[in-house]
Amino acid sequence: MVTFHLTSGRARYSVPTPRSAGSAVLASAAMALLSIACDKEATATGGNVATIEVTPSALSLSPGLARSVVARALDESGSQLGGPIYWSTQDVQVATVSSTGVVTGVRAGSTQIAASKGGVSAVVPVNVSSLPAAVVRISPTSANLNIGATIRLTAQVLDAGGSIMSGQNISWQSENAAVASVSSTGTVTGLTAGNALITARAAGLSGTAVVSVQRPAVANVVITPNEPTVQVGKSIQLTATPRDASGQNLTGRTVTWSSSNLARAIVSSSGLVTGVTKGSVNITATCEGKSSSVSLSVR
């Protein structure tokens, strides 16, 4: 008996060995039907399939790793034919293949995948091997960080073939925790100015990254009050706040003060201004090369 099965648009068939004249007739009829089915597919795709090209021609994978195989169906003139290409695997326990040619390693072993169309197939050998871990790769390998800021580092374990190994337990450590700390997920926080070596460990291996922590630069200085007044012989306290480029207040910075006219008002190193004679005077605060001034009215 001849049986036909249609799976994803492809006819699959089996023909037993003829044991009688009647069986031979049935077999001939089956082959005729198969020929008609192939002719219909050839018509739909623009011609008869002469060959199927696959890239790459062989695959080496680790369990859990996926890679794509590209297949092209060509006619006798070398022109590419349209329509779907059907994929199958010899052993799903070793490797699987999707309808778009994505091959995924399952466990160590060897198998084959096939790309088929119009009765023509191309076979790709697939070798799945569990290679030992070879290196821990950190990204980025270096970073600059302001005090109080954070950055996220990532770590991957690569096997001897350069493939990423999934499911690895990675631990993090800062070799200079006073400069920068690191969380269990690889988030680094700058604490004080200096350099810190961040280490990621997994599978008996380690990888490192260098983090340079620096004080954020002063972008501007804000003086309060911004329209001060003082009576002759009296004093007023001014406050200067350095800020970074994002507008955050900066602490621990040295501020110097100056008066544009000492005959009108004097200012101490802490910003205390004393009126001397009636009139206006500019009081300036400077921090790390950035200055700001307010106009003081002496009454």
Short mmCIF file of C-alpha atoms in Angstrom, two decimals:
data_model
loop_
_atom_site.label_atom_id
_atom_site.label_comp_id
_atom_site.label_asym_id
_atom_site.label_seq_id
_atom_site.Cartn_x
_atom_site.Cartn_y
_atom_site.Cartn_z
CA MET A 1 0.00 0.00 0.00
CA VAL A 2 1.27 3.51 -0.85
CA THR A 3 0.74 6.29 1.76
CA PHE A 4 1.13 10.10 1.44
CA HIS A 5 1.49 12.65 4.28
CA LEU A 6 1.45 16.43 3.83
CA THR A 7 3.47 18.31 6.45
CA SER A 8 4.03 22.08 6.11
CA GLY A 9 3.27 21.86 2.40
CA ARG A 10 5.74 19.03 1.65
CA ALA A 11 4.63 15.63 0.41
CA ARG A 12 6.25 12.71 2.22
CA TYR A 13 5.71 9.26 0.87
CA SER A 14 6.68 5.60 1.15
CA VAL A 15 6.50 2.91 -1.54
CA PRO A 16 6.94 -0.79 -0.56
CA THR A 17 8.90 -3.19 -2.78
CA PRO A 18 6.57 -4.68 -5.47
CA ARG A 19 5.76 -8.35 -4.89
CA SER A 20 3.33 -8.82 -7.77
CA ALA A 21 2.23 -7.30 -11.03
CA GLY A 22 -0.57 -5.53 -9.15
CA SER A 23 1.89 -4.10 -6.68
CA ALA A 24 4.05 -2.87 -9.55
CA VAL A 25 1.04 -1.10 -11.04
CA LEU A 26 0.30 0.57 -7.70
CA ALA A 27 3.92 1.63 -7.37
CA SER A 28 3.89 3.12 -10.87
CA ALA A 29 0.73 5.04 -10.04
CA ALA A 30 2.32 6.32 -6.82
CA MET A 31 5.39 7.59 -8.64
CA ALA A 32 3.14 9.29 -11.20
CA LEU A 33 1.27 11.08 -8.40
CA LEU A 34 4.59 12.09 -6.80
CA SER A 35 5.76 13.48 -10.14
CA ILE A 36 2.57 15.56 -10.39
CA ALA A 37 3.10 16.91 -6.86
CA CYS A 38 6.70 17.88 -7.65
CA ASP A 39 5.59 19.53 -10.92
CA LYS A 40 3.04 21.62 -9.00
CA GLU A 41 5.70 22.79 -6.54
CA ALA A 42 8.09 23.58 -9.38
CA THR A 43 5.38 25.63 -11.10
CA ALA A 44 4.64 27.54 -7.89
CA THR A 45 8.31 28.40 -7.31
CA GLY A 46 9.22 29.18 -10.91
CA GLY A 47 11.13 26.06 -11.98
CA ASN A 48 12.62 22.71 -11.01
CA VAL A 49 15.05 22.62 -8.09
CA ALA A 50 18.50 21.54 -9.28
CA THR A 51 20.47 22.08 -6.09
CA ILE A 52 20.26 23.60 -2.62
CA GLU A 53 23.11 25.66 -1.22
CA VAL A 54 23.54 25.97 2.55
CA THR A 55 25.75 28.33 4.56
CA PRO A 56 27.62 27.34 6.65
CA SER A 57 28.26 23.83 5.38
CA ALA A 58 28.92 22.50 8.92
CA LEU A 59 28.16 23.61 12.48
CA SER A 60 29.86 23.25 15.84
CA LEU A 61 27.72 24.21 18.83
CA SER A 62 27.57 24.05 22.59
CA PRO A 63 24.39 23.01 24.39
CA GLY A 64 21.98 25.95 24.48
CA LEU A 65 23.78 27.87 21.74
CA ALA A 66 21.77 28.79 18.61
CA ARG A 67 23.06 29.66 15.14
CA SER A 68 21.35 30.24 11.82
CA VAL A 69 21.82 28.27 8.62
CA VAL A 70 20.88 29.96 5.35
CA ALA A 71 19.62 27.86 2.42
CA ARG A 72 18.99 28.80 -1.23
CA ALA A 73 17.19 26.66 -3.80
CA LEU A 74 18.63 27.05 -7.33
CA ASP A 75 17.42 25.87 -10.73
CA GLU A 76 19.64 24.43 -13.47
CA SER A 77 20.66 27.92 -14.62
CA GLY A 78 21.77 28.88 -11.08
CA SER A 79 18.83 31.24 -10.51
CA GLN A 80 17.35 31.31 -7.04
CA LEU A 81 13.84 29.93 -6.67
CA GLY A 82 11.19 31.36 -4.38
CA GLY A 83 8.90 29.57 -1.97
CA PRO A 84 9.57 27.91 1.38
CA ILE A 85 12.44 25.58 2.23
CA TYR A 86 11.72 22.79 4.72
CA TRP A 87 14.05 21.94 7.59
CA SER A 88 14.45 18.71 9.53
CA THR A 89 16.88 17.24 12.05
CA GLN A 90 18.17 13.71 12.32
CA ASP A 91 18.24 13.67 16.14
CA VAL A 92 16.25 16.20 18.17
CA GLN A 93 18.03 14.99 21.32
CA VAL A 94 21.28 16.47 19.97
CA ALA A 95 20.11 19.53 18.02
CA THR A 96 16.83 21.09 16.90
CA VAL A 97 16.13 23.26 13.88
CA SER A 98 13.36 25.83 13.44
CA SER A 99 11.27 26.49 10.33
CA THR A 100 13.62 29.37 9.52
CA GLY A 101 16.87 27.38 9.82
CA VAL A 102 17.90 28.33 13.37
CA VAL A 103 19.83 25.37 14.84
CA THR A 104 20.03 24.98 18.64
CA GLY A 105 22.36 22.58 20.44
CA VAL A 106 20.65 20.34 23.00
CA ARG A 107 23.32 17.98 24.29
CA ALA A 108 26.74 16.68 23.29
CA GLY A 109 26.71 14.49 20.18
CA SER A 110 26.64 14.53 16.39
CA THR A 111 23.67 14.79 14.05
CA GLN A 112 22.60 16.27 10.74
CA ILE A 113 20.06 18.83 9.64
CA ALA A 114 18.56 18.88 6.16
CA ALA A 115 17.17 21.65 3.98
CA SER A 116 14.71 20.25 1.43
CA LYS A 117 12.68 21.52 -1.49
CA GLY A 118 11.22 19.96 -4.63
CA GLY A 119 12.65 16.53 -3.86
CA VAL A 120 16.20 17.91 -3.44
CA SER A 121 17.98 18.09 -0.06
CA ALA A 122 21.20 19.47 1.34
CA VAL A 123 22.65 18.07 4.56
CA VAL A 124 24.63 20.00 7.18
CA PRO A 125 26.66 18.05 9.79
CA VAL A 126 26.16 19.38 13.31
CA ASN A 127 28.54 18.66 16.19
CA VAL A 128 27.43 19.62 19.70
CA SER A 129 30.18 19.55 22.30
CA SER A 130 30.44 20.74 25.89
CA LEU A 131 33.72 22.64 25.78
CA PRO A 132 35.37 23.77 29.02
CA ALA A 133 35.16 27.37 30.19
CA ALA A 134 38.14 29.36 28.95
CA VAL A 135 37.71 33.03 29.86
CA VAL A 136 35.53 35.51 31.76
CA ARG A 137 34.88 38.59 29.62
CA ILE A 138 33.85 41.89 31.26
CA SER A 139 32.31 44.80 29.38
CA PRO A 140 33.41 47.53 29.48
CA THR A 141 36.99 46.75 30.51
CA SER A 142 37.55 50.31 31.74
CA ALA A 143 35.33 53.20 32.81
CA ASN A 144 35.49 56.72 34.26
CA LEU A 145 33.08 57.49 37.07
CA ASN A 146 32.27 60.55 39.16
CA ILE A 147 31.97 60.24 42.91
CA GLY A 148 28.40 59.16 43.71
CA ALA A 149 27.68 57.99 40.17
CA THR A 150 27.11 54.37 39.09
CA ILE A 151 27.84 52.17 36.09
CA ARG A 152 26.71 48.64 35.25
CA LEU A 153 29.35 46.09 34.23
CA THR A 154 28.42 42.80 32.51
CA ALA A 155 30.35 39.53 32.52
CA GLN A 156 30.16 36.50 30.21
CA VAL A 157 31.83 33.12 30.40
CA LEU A 158 33.23 31.87 27.08
CA ASP A 159 34.18 28.27 26.31
CA ALA A 160 37.35 27.17 24.49
CA GLY A 161 35.58 27.68 21.17
CA GLY A 162 34.65 31.29 21.97
CA SER A 163 30.96 30.52 22.52
CA ILE A 164 29.01 32.09 25.39
CA MET A 165 28.19 29.62 28.17
CA SER A 166 24.80 30.22 29.75
CA GLY A 167 23.74 29.52 33.32
CA GLN A 168 27.09 30.45 34.89
CA ASN A 169 27.20 31.77 38.47
CA ILE A 170 29.21 35.02 38.47
CA SER A 171 30.48 36.74 41.62
CA TRP A 172 31.78 40.32 41.80
CA GLN A 173 34.44 41.95 43.97
CA SER A 174 36.10 45.36 44.24
CA GLU A 175 39.82 45.20 44.97
CA ASN A 176 39.64 48.76 46.35
CA ALA A 177 36.27 49.04 48.09
CA ALA A 178 37.14 52.46 49.55
CA VAL A 179 37.27 53.90 46.02
CA ALA A 180 34.41 51.97 44.39
CA SER A 181 31.93 49.34 45.52
CA VAL A 182 30.30 46.68 43.32
CA SER A 183 26.97 44.90 43.80
CA SER A 184 26.18 41.23 43.19
CA THR A 185 24.81 42.21 39.76
CA GLY A 186 27.88 44.18 38.65
CA THR A 187 26.73 47.74 39.46
CA VAL A 188 29.74 49.87 40.45
CA THR A 189 29.39 53.00 42.62
CA GLY A 190 32.12 55.64 42.86
CA LEU A 191 32.99 56.54 46.47
CA THR A 192 36.26 58.48 46.52
CA ALA A 193 38.76 59.65 43.94
CA GLY A 194 41.16 56.96 42.74
CA ASN A 195 41.32 53.71 40.76
CA ALA A 196 39.62 50.42 41.59
CA LEU A 197 40.05 46.98 40.02
CA ILE A 198 36.70 45.20 39.65
CA THR A 199 36.88 41.40 39.36
CA ALA A 200 34.24 38.95 38.08
CA ARG A 201 34.75 35.26 38.93
CA ALA A 202 33.05 32.18 37.45
CA ALA A 203 33.92 28.55 36.67
CA GLY A 204 37.29 28.92 38.43
CA LEU A 205 38.26 31.83 36.16
CA SER A 206 38.29 35.60 36.56
CA GLY A 207 38.14 38.75 34.46
CA THR A 208 38.88 42.33 35.47
CA ALA A 209 37.93 45.90 34.65
CA VAL A 210 39.55 49.15 35.82
CA VAL A 211 37.26 51.89 37.12
CA SER A 212 38.67 55.39 37.59
CA VAL A 213 36.70 57.48 40.10
CA GLN A 214 37.07 61.24 39.98
CA ARG A 215 35.56 64.29 41.58
CA PRO A 216 32.99 65.97 39.29
CA ALA A 217 34.18 69.30 37.92
CA VAL A 218 32.70 72.57 39.15
CA ALA A 219 30.48 74.08 36.46
CA ASN A 220 29.24 77.16 38.30
CA VAL A 221 28.94 78.80 41.72
CA VAL A 222 25.65 80.04 43.19
CA ILE A 223 25.75 82.86 45.79
CA THR A 224 22.88 83.51 48.22
CA PRO A 225 21.34 85.93 48.84
CA ASN A 226 21.64 87.15 45.28
CA GLU A 227 20.74 90.82 46.01
CA PRO A 228 22.32 91.49 49.39
CA THR A 229 22.26 94.81 51.26
CA VAL A 230 24.13 95.89 54.39
CA GLN A 231 24.39 99.02 56.52
CA VAL A 232 27.65 100.82 57.05
CA GLY A 233 29.48 99.15 59.92
CA LYS A 234 27.19 96.09 59.80
CA SER A 235 27.82 92.62 58.36
CA ILE A 236 25.93 90.04 56.27
CA GLN A 237 26.76 86.41 55.67
CA LEU A 238 26.93 85.22 52.05
CA THR A 239 26.93 81.54 51.05
CA ALA A 240 28.52 80.08 47.91
CA THR A 241 27.45 76.66 46.59
CA PRO A 242 29.52 74.98 43.84
CA ARG A 243 27.49 72.87 41.39
CA ASP A 244 28.38 70.38 38.67
CA ALA A 245 27.17 70.40 35.07
CA SER A 246 23.97 68.57 36.01
CA GLY A 247 23.12 71.14 38.68
CA GLN A 248 24.01 68.91 41.64
CA ASN A 249 25.49 70.61 44.69
CA LEU A 250 29.13 69.74 45.36
CA THR A 251 30.51 69.44 48.88
CA GLY A 252 34.01 69.53 50.25
CA ARG A 253 35.20 72.24 47.82
CA THR A 254 37.25 75.31 48.74
CA VAL A 255 35.70 78.70 47.97
CA THR A 256 37.62 81.99 47.99
CA TRP A 257 35.98 85.44 48.35
CA SER A 258 36.95 88.88 47.08
CA SER A 259 35.57 92.45 47.02
CA SER A 260 35.84 94.76 44.03
CA ASN A 261 36.22 97.80 46.35
CA LEU A 262 37.70 97.31 49.80
CA ALA A 263 36.99 100.97 50.64
CA ARG A 264 33.26 100.17 50.33
CA ALA A 265 33.02 96.62 51.72
CA ILE A 266 35.33 93.89 52.92
CA VAL A 267 34.68 90.13 52.85
CA SER A 268 36.20 87.38 55.00
CA SER A 269 37.39 83.95 53.84
CA SER A 270 34.04 82.52 55.00
CA GLY A 271 31.89 85.00 53.02
CA LEU A 272 31.07 87.44 55.83
CA VAL A 273 30.72 90.91 54.26
CA THR A 274 31.06 94.15 56.25
CA GLY A 275 29.90 97.53 54.89
CA VAL A 276 32.51 100.33 55.02
CA THR A 277 31.08 103.27 53.03
CA LYS A 278 27.79 103.90 51.24
CA GLY A 279 27.48 102.65 47.63
CA SER A 280 27.58 99.46 45.55
CA VAL A 281 30.31 96.83 45.38
CA ASN A 282 30.73 93.42 43.68
CA ILE A 283 31.42 90.43 45.93
CA THR A 284 32.89 87.42 44.08
CA ALA A 285 33.11 83.74 45.06
CA THR A 286 35.57 81.48 43.19
CA CYS A 287 35.85 77.68 43.27
CA GLU A 288 38.21 75.61 41.12
CA GLY A 289 38.38 78.23 38.38
CA LYS A 290 34.66 79.02 38.30
CA SER A 291 33.44 82.38 39.67
CA SER A 292 30.16 84.12 40.43
CA SER A 293 29.46 87.66 41.65
CA VAL A 294 26.63 89.56 43.33
CA SER A 295 26.15 93.31 43.63
CA LEU A 296 26.10 94.38 47.28
CA SER A 297 24.42 97.66 48.29
CA VAL A 298 25.94 99.41 51.30
CA ARG A 299 23.49 101.82 52.97
#
